[in-house]
XYZ file of C-alpha atoms in Angstrom:
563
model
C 46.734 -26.508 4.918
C 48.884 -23.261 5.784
C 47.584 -21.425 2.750
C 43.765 -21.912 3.714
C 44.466 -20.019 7.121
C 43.250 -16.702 4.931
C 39.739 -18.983 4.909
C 39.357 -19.451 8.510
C 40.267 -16.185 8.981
C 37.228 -14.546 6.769
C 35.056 -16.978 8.472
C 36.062 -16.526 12.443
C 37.575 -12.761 12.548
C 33.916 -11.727 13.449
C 35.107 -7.965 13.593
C 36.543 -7.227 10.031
C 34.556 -5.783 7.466
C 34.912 -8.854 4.984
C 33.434 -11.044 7.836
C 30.141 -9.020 8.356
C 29.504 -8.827 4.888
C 30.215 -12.205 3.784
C 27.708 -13.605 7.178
C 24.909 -11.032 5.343
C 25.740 -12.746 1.840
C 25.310 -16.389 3.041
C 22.417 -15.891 5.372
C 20.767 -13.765 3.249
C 21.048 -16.150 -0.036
C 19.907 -18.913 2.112
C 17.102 -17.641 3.262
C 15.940 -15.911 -0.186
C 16.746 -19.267 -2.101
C 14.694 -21.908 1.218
C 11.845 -19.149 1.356
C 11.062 -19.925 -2.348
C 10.144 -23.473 -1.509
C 6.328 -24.399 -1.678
C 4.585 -26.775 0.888
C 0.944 -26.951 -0.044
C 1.177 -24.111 -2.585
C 1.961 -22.024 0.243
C 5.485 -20.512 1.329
C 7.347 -18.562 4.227
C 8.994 -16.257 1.677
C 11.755 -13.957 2.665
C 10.934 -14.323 6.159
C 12.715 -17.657 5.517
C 15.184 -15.184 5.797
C 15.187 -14.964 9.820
C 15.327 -18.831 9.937
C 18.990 -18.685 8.304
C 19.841 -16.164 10.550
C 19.584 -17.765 13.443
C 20.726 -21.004 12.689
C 24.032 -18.900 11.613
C 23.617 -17.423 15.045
C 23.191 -21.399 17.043
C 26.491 -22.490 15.215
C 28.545 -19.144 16.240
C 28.760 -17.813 13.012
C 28.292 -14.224 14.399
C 29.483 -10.274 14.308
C 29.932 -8.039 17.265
C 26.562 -6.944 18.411
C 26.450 -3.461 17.910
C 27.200 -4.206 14.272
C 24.317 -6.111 14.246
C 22.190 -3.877 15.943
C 23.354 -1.147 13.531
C 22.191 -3.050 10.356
C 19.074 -3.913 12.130
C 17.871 -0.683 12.877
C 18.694 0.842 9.695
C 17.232 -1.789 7.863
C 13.989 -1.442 9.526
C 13.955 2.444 9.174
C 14.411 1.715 5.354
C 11.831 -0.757 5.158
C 9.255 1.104 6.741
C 9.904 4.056 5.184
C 9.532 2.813 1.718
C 6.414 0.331 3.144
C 4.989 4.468 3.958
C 5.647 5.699 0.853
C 3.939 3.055 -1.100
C 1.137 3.875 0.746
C 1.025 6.836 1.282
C -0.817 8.203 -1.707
C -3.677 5.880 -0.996
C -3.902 6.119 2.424
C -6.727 9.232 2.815
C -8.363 8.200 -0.276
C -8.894 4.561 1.119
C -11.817 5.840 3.439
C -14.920 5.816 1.612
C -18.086 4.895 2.367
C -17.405 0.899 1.982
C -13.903 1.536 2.967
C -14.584 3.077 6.359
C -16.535 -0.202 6.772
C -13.859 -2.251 5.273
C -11.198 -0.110 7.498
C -13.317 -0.647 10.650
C -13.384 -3.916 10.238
C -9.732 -4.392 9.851
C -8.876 -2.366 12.869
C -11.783 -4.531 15.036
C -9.504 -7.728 13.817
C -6.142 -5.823 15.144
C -7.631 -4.979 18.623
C -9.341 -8.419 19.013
C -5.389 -10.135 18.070
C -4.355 -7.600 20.992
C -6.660 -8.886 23.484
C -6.388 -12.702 22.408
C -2.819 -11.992 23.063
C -3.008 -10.194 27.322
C -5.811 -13.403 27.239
C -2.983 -15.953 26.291
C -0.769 -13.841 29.024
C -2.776 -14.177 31.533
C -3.977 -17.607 31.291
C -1.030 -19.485 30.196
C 2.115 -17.703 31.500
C 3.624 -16.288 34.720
C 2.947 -13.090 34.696
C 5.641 -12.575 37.625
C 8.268 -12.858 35.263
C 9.392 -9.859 33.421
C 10.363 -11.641 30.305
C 6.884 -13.455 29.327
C 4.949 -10.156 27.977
C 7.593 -9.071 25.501
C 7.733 -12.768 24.420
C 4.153 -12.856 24.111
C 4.680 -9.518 21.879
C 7.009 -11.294 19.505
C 4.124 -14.281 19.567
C 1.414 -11.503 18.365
C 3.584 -10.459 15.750
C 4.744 -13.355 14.386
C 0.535 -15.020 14.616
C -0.286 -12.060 12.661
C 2.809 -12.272 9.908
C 3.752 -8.806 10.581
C 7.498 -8.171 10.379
C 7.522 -4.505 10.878
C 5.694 -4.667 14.050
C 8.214 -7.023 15.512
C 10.919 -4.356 14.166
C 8.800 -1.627 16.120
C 8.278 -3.788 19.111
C 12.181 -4.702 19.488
C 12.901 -1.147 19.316
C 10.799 0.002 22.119
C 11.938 -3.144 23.688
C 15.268 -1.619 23.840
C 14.601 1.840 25.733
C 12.474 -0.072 28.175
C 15.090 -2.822 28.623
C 18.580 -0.793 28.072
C 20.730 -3.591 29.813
C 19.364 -6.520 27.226
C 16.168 -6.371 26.012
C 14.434 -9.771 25.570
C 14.704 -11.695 22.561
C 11.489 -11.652 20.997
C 12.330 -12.993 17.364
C 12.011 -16.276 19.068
C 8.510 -16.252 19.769
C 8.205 -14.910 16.415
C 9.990 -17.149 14.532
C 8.007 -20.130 16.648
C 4.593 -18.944 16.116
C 4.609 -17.381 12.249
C 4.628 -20.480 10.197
C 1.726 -21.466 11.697
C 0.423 -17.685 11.224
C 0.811 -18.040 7.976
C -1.408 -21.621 7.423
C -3.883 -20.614 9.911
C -5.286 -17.253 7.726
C -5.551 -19.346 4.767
C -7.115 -22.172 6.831
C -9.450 -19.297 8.864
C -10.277 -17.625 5.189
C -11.483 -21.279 4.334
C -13.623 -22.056 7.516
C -15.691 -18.888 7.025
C -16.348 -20.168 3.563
C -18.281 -23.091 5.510
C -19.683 -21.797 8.166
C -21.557 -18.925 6.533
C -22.550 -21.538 3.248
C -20.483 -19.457 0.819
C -21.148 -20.711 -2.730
C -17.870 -19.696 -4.783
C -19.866 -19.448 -8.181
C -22.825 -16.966 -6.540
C -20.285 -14.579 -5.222
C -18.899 -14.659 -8.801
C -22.287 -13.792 -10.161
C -22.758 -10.910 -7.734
C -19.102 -9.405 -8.863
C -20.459 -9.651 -12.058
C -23.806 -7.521 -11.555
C -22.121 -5.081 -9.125
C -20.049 -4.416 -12.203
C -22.857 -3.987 -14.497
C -24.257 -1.816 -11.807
C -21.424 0.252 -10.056
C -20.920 3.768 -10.489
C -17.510 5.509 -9.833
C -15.038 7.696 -10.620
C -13.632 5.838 -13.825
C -13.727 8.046 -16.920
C -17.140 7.261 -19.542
C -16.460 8.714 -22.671
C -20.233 9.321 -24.798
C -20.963 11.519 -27.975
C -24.037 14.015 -27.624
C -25.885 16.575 -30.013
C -27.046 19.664 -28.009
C -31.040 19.424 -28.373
C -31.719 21.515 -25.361
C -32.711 24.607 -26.725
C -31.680 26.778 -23.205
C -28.158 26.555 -24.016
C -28.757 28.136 -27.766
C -25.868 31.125 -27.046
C -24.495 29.344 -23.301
C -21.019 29.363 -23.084
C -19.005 26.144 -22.314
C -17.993 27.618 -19.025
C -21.663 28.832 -17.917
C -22.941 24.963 -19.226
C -20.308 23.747 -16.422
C -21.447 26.009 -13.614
C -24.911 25.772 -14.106
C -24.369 21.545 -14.332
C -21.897 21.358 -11.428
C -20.899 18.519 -12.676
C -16.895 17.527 -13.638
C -16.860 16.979 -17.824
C -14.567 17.332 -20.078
C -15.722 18.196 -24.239
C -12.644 17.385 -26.283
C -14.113 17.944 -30.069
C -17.160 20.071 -30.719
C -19.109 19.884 -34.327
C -20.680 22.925 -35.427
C -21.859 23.175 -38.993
C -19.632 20.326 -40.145
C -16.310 21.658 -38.870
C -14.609 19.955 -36.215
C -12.974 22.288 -33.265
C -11.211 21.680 -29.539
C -13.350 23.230 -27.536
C -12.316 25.802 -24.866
C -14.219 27.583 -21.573
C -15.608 30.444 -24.180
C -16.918 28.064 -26.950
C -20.540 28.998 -27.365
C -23.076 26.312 -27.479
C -25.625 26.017 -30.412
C -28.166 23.578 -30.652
C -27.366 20.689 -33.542
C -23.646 20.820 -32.277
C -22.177 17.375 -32.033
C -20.054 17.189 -29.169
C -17.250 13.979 -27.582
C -17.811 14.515 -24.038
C -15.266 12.649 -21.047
C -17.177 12.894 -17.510
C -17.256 10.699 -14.287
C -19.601 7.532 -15.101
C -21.988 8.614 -12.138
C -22.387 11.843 -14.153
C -23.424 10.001 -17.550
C -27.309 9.751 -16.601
C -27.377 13.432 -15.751
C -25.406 15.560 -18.628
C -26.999 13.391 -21.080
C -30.564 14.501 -19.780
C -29.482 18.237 -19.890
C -27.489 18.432 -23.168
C -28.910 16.040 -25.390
C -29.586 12.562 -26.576
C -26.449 10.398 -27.570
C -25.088 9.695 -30.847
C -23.927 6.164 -32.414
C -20.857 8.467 -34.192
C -16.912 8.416 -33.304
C -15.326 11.733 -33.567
C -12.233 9.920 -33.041
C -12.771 7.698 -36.272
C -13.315 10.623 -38.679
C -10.575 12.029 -40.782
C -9.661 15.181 -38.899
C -6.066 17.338 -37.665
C -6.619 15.911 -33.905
C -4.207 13.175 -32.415
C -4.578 12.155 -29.003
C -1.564 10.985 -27.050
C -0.504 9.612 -23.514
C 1.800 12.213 -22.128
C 3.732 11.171 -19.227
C 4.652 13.703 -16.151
C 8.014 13.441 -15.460
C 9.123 17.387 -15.231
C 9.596 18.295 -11.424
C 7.740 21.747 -11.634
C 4.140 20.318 -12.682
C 3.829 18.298 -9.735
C 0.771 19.493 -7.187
C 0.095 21.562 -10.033
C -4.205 21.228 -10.395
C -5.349 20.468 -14.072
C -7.323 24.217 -13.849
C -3.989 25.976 -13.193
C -2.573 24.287 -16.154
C -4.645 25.819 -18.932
C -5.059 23.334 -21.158
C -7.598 24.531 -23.029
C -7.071 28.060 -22.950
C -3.058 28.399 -23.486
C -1.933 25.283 -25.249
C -5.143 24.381 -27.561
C -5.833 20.485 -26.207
C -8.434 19.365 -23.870
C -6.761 16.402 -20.991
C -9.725 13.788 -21.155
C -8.545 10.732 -18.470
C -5.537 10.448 -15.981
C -3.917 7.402 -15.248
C -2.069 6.980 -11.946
C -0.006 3.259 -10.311
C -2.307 1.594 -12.729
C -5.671 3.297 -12.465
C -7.652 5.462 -14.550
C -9.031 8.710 -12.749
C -11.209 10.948 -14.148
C -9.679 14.536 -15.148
C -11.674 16.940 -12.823
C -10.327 20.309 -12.647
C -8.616 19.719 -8.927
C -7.183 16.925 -9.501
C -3.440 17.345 -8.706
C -0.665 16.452 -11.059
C 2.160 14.210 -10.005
C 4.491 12.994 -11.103
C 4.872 9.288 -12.845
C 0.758 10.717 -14.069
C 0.344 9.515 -17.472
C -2.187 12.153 -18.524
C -4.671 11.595 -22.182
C -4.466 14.684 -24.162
C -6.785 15.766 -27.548
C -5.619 18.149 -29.747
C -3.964 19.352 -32.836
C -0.356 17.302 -33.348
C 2.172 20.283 -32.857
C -0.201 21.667 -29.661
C 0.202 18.143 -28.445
C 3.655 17.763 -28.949
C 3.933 20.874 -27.027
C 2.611 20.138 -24.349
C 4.744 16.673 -23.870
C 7.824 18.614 -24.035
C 6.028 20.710 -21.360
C 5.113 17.729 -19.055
C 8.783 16.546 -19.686
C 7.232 13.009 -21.496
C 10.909 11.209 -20.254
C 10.281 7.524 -19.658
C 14.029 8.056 -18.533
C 13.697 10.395 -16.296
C 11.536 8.229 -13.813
C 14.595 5.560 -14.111
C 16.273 7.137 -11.795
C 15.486 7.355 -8.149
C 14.680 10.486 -5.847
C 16.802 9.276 -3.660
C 17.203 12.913 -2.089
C 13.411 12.612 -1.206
C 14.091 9.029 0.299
C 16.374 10.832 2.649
C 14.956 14.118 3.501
C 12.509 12.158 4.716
C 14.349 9.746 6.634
C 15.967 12.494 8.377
C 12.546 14.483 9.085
C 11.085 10.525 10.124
C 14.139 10.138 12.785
C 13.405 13.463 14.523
C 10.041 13.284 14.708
C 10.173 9.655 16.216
C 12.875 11.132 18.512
C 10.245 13.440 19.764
C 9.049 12.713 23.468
C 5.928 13.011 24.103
C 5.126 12.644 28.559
C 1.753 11.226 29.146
C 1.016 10.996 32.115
C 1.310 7.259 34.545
C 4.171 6.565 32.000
C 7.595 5.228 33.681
C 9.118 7.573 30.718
C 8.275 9.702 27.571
C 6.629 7.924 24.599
C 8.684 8.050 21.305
C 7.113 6.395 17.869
C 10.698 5.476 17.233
C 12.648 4.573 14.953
C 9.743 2.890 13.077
C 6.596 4.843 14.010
C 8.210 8.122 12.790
C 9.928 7.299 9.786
C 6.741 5.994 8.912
C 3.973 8.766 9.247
C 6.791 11.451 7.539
C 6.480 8.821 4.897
C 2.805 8.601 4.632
C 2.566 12.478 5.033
C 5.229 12.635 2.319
C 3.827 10.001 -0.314
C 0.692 12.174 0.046
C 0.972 15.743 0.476
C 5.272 16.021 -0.685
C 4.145 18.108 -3.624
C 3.053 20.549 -1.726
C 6.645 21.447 -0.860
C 7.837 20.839 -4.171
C 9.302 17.011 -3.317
C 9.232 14.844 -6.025
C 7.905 11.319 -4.370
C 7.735 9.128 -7.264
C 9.216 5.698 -7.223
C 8.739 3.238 -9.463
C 7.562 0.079 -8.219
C 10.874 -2.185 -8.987
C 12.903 0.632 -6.812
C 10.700 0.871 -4.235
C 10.292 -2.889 -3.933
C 14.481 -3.516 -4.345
C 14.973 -1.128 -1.277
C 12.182 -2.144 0.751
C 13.106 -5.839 0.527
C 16.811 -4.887 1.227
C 15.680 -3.132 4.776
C 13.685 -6.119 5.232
C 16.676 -8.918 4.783
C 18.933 -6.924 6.688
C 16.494 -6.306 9.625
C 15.499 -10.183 9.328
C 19.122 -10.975 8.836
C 20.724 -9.204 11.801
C 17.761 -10.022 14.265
C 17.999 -13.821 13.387
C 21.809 -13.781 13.888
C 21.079 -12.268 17.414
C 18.108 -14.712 18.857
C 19.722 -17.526 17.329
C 22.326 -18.131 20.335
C 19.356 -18.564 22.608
C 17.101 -20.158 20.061
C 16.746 -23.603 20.677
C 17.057 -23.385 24.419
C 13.479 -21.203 24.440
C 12.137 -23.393 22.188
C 12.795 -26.800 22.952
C 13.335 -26.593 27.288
C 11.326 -23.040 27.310
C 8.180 -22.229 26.099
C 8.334 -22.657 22.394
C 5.422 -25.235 22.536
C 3.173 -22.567 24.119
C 4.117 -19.770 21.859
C 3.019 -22.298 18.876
C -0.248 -22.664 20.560
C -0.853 -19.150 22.223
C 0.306 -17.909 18.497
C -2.430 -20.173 16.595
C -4.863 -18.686 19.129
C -4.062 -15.469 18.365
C -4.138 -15.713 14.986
C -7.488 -17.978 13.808
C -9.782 -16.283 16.818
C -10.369 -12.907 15.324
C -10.667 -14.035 12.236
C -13.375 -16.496 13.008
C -15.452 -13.301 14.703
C -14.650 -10.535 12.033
C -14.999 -12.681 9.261
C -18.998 -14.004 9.993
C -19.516 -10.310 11.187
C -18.035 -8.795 7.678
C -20.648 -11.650 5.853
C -23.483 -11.296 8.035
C -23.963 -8.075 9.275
C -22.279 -5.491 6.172
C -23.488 -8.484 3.448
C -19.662 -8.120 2.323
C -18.863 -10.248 -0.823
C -16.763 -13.451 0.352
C -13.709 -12.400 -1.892
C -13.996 -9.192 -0.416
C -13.939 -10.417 2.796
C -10.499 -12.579 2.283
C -8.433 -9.618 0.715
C -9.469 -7.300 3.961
C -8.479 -10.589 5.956
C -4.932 -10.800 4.300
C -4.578 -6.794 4.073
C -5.158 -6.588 7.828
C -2.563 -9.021 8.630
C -0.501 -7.536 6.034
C -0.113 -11.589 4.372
C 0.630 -11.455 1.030
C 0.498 -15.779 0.909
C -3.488 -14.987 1.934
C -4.345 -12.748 -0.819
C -2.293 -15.081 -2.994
C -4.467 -17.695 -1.889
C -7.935 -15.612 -2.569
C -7.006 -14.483 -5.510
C -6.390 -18.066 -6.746
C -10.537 -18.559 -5.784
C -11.902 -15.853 -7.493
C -11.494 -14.367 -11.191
C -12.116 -10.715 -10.397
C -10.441 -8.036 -8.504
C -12.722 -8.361 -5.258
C -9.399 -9.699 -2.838
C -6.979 -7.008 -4.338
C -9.429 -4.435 -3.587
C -10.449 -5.598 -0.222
C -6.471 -6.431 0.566
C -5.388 -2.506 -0.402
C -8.562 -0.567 1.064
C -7.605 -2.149 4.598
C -3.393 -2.387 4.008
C -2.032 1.254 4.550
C -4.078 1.224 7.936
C -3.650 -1.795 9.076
C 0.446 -1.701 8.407
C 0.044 1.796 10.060
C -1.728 0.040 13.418
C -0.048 -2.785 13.211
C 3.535 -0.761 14.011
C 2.310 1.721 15.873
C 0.636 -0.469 18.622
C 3.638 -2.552 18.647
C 5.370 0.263 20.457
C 2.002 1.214 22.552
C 2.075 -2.001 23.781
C 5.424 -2.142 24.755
C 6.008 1.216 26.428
C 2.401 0.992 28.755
C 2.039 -2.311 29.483
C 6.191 -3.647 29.292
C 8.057 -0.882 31.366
């Protein structure tokens, strides 16, 4: 048995370096591997995480705590920082005129889980003792599934408490599996009690689609019949429209050209124009009737090709300032960006990680790949400078005190507030100072989802000492009820309000449910309902904002209403 002492040793010597990381390994891995298990279709996913962490914690399995505190914190600055750059580049553009509805909505739901919560406070705990409002904090958070806001919460917890802060992943860990069932089970009530018929709100996708008008690009063939643009230039056509369109092969006495700003209209030319679809109804009236021909089907010199941005210098570059037309001989007809197609308007900015539709002759294209940079490899490889810069400008800005007034001490958004808005500001507006802020999805997701099992890890590991004596002879019963409360209550108000009031489609009205308690296992469960894209869209209008509230109130709450 002598020569296993070098065992015990890796498992008890809680202060070496082999120790630490082989506690992360196991409590990690069990976690990952239990959180994959289904009850019900439905499961606790790497929050299982947490779980492991503090039964590793009950049994002493442990590392000194400022270790653990360490990993914590810079796991949650590296989750919400990636969480803020994913965002980011939606985050302005996800207020339109639904969306501000949609985003209303979602922020109604967050205040109403707020004052469900100081409800439960006040009715069902003593308010004499100092410990019971942070608990109830870590009861919000874990009702509404939201792991960074318990991340933001414990860290305020700590410069109001600087001698021990309470252990609030307890409450959390007691009240977030039933979170979790209760939105799905919420989501289902409404169904019933405002008669939702799955198949009609199907039906009405279907003719919003047939009716909708957006940004998407509509791609039409026209002859010029309009006898006021005989002699018109291309570029006094656009003004005089003031419309966004794009003309990518002109006809003109049977010879096929790429059009540029000084092409002169004449009327018989057969034109391919690219414009928004709201725009369709409107060019077509002024130019001309449309054709049943397809330039693109006719033997001709012209290729198109999906070019894809991955040189540094174009990014923030506008398509104007490019020259397309002008310079390189090829029109740019659609833009695709994470997925979507956008139409090419002349201020649209360039980023990279754009895949970008250009017309032209083959060697005019091919120039203007090698110009864009066209790399797939390229975008392989992390920013990771970017990642940092901005982790570094995130720390110093949450470091920033701000005195209000009646406050015990300066508020700070922390280490999770501030990381976050540089983050938001950077996924949105970093070209403008020449940072390069694309990640591709796979990165992004690795190194958020490392921040997250190292924040879940090390905060599991340090409740779990105290674990079962809160739950079982404290008030772990409560926080399972209080946390329900919290959870189904605003839902059951914003949801009948979303139906009845805005006339919201049903699937529309579960994805904004899930997105503004940032639950993936809802959205899951609404898109298993409905065949369209109704929950995705309702789930990402609402997200960035909600994630945004979601932390920052964590820390609002805890520096007015804790201290």
């Amino acid at each position: 048995m002598e020569s296993f002492h070098w065992l015990k040793d890796l498992f008890t010597t809680t202060d070496s370096v082999a120790h630490i990381a082989l506690l992360y390994a196991i409590v990690i891995a069990i976690g990952v591997y239990l959180g994959k298990i289904k009850v019900f279709g439905i499961s606790l996913g790497v929050t299982f995480v947490l779980f492991a962490g503090i039964l590793a914690g009950h049994i002493g399995f442990t590392a000194p705590t400022p270790i653990l505190t360490f990993i914590q914190d810079f796991g949650l600055i590296l989750f919400v920082f990636m969480i803020g750059m994913q965002v980011g580049p939606g985050f302005f553009e996800s207020f339109g005129t639904a969306g501000i509805k949609l985003n209303g909505l979602a922020a109604s739901a967050i205040l109403l889980n707020i004052l469900v919560m100081f409800a439960c406070y006040y009715i069902f705990f003593d308010t004499s003792n100092t410990a019971s409002l942070p608990m109830m904090v870590g009861t919000l958070y874990g009702a509404v599934t939201n792991t960074p806001g318990l991340g933001a919460a414990n860290e305020a917890l700590n410069t109001v408490f600087p001698n021990g802060a309470p252990q609030i992943a307890s409450a959390y860990a007691c009240a977030y599996p039933l979170g979790v069932l209760g939105i799905i089970g919420a989501i289902v009530l409404i169904r019933y009690a405002c008669n939702v018929k799955l198949e009609d709100e199907e039906k009405q996708l279907l003719e919003m689609e047939g009716t909708k008008t957006n940004k998407k690009p509509y791609k039409m063939h026209l002859e010029v019949t309009n006898q006021y643009l005989e002699g018109k230039t291309l570029l006094q056509v656009h003004d005089f429209l003031n419309r966004d369109f794009v003309i990518s092969r002109l006809v003109h006495e049977g010879e096929l050209c790429i059009p540029n700003r000084d092409t002169i209209f004449h009327v018989g030319d057969q034109m391919l124009i690219v414009c928004a679809e709201a725009d369709q109804e409107a060019i077509t009236a002024f130019i001309g009737p449309k054709l049943d021909i397809d330039f693109e089907q006719q033997d001709q010199p012209l290729v198109s090709k999906r070019i894809l941005i991955t040189n540094p210098k174009i990014n923030g570059k506008t398509l104007a300032s490019m020259h397309f037309s002008s310079v390189h001989g090829v029109n740019v007809t659609r833009l695709t960006r994470h997925g979507m197609d956008l139409f090419a308007s002349a201020s649209l900015p360039l980023q990279v990680g754009d895949k970008i539709m250009v017309v032209g002759p083959e060697d005019a294209v091919d120039r203007v790949a090698n110009k864009m940079g066209n790399s797939t490899s390229k975008l392989n490889a992390p920013n990771i400078a970017t990642i940092f810069v901005g982790i570094f400008l995130g720390l110093i800005f949450g470091s920033f005190p701000l005195a209000i007034p009646g406050m015990p001490v300066p508020v700070k958004l922390g280490l999770a507030g501030g990381p976050l808005i540089i983050a938001i500001l950077i996924g949105r507006y970093g070209y403008k100072i020449h940072l390069v802020t694309y990640t591709t999805t796979s990165a992004n997701m690795m190194l958020r989802e490392i921040g997250l099992v190292l924040f879940l890890a090390s905060v599991g590991i340090k409740a779990g000492a105290n674990f079962f004596e809160t739950v079982v002879e404290g008030d772990g019963l409560l926080y399972v009820l209080t946390g329900f409360l919290i959870t189904v209550i605003p839902i059951l108000i914003i949801g009948p309000i979303a139906r009845m009031r805005y006339k919201f489609n049903y699937f529309t009205i579960a994805g904004m449910i899930a997105g503004s308690y940032t639950d993936p296992p809802a959205l899951a469960y609404a898109n298993s309902i409905c065949s369209k894209e109704a929950p995705a869209i309702g789930y990402s209008t609402v997200y960035p904002l909600a994630m945004f509230l979601r932390i920052f109130t964590a820390q609002i709450i805890v520096l007015f209403f804790c201290s």
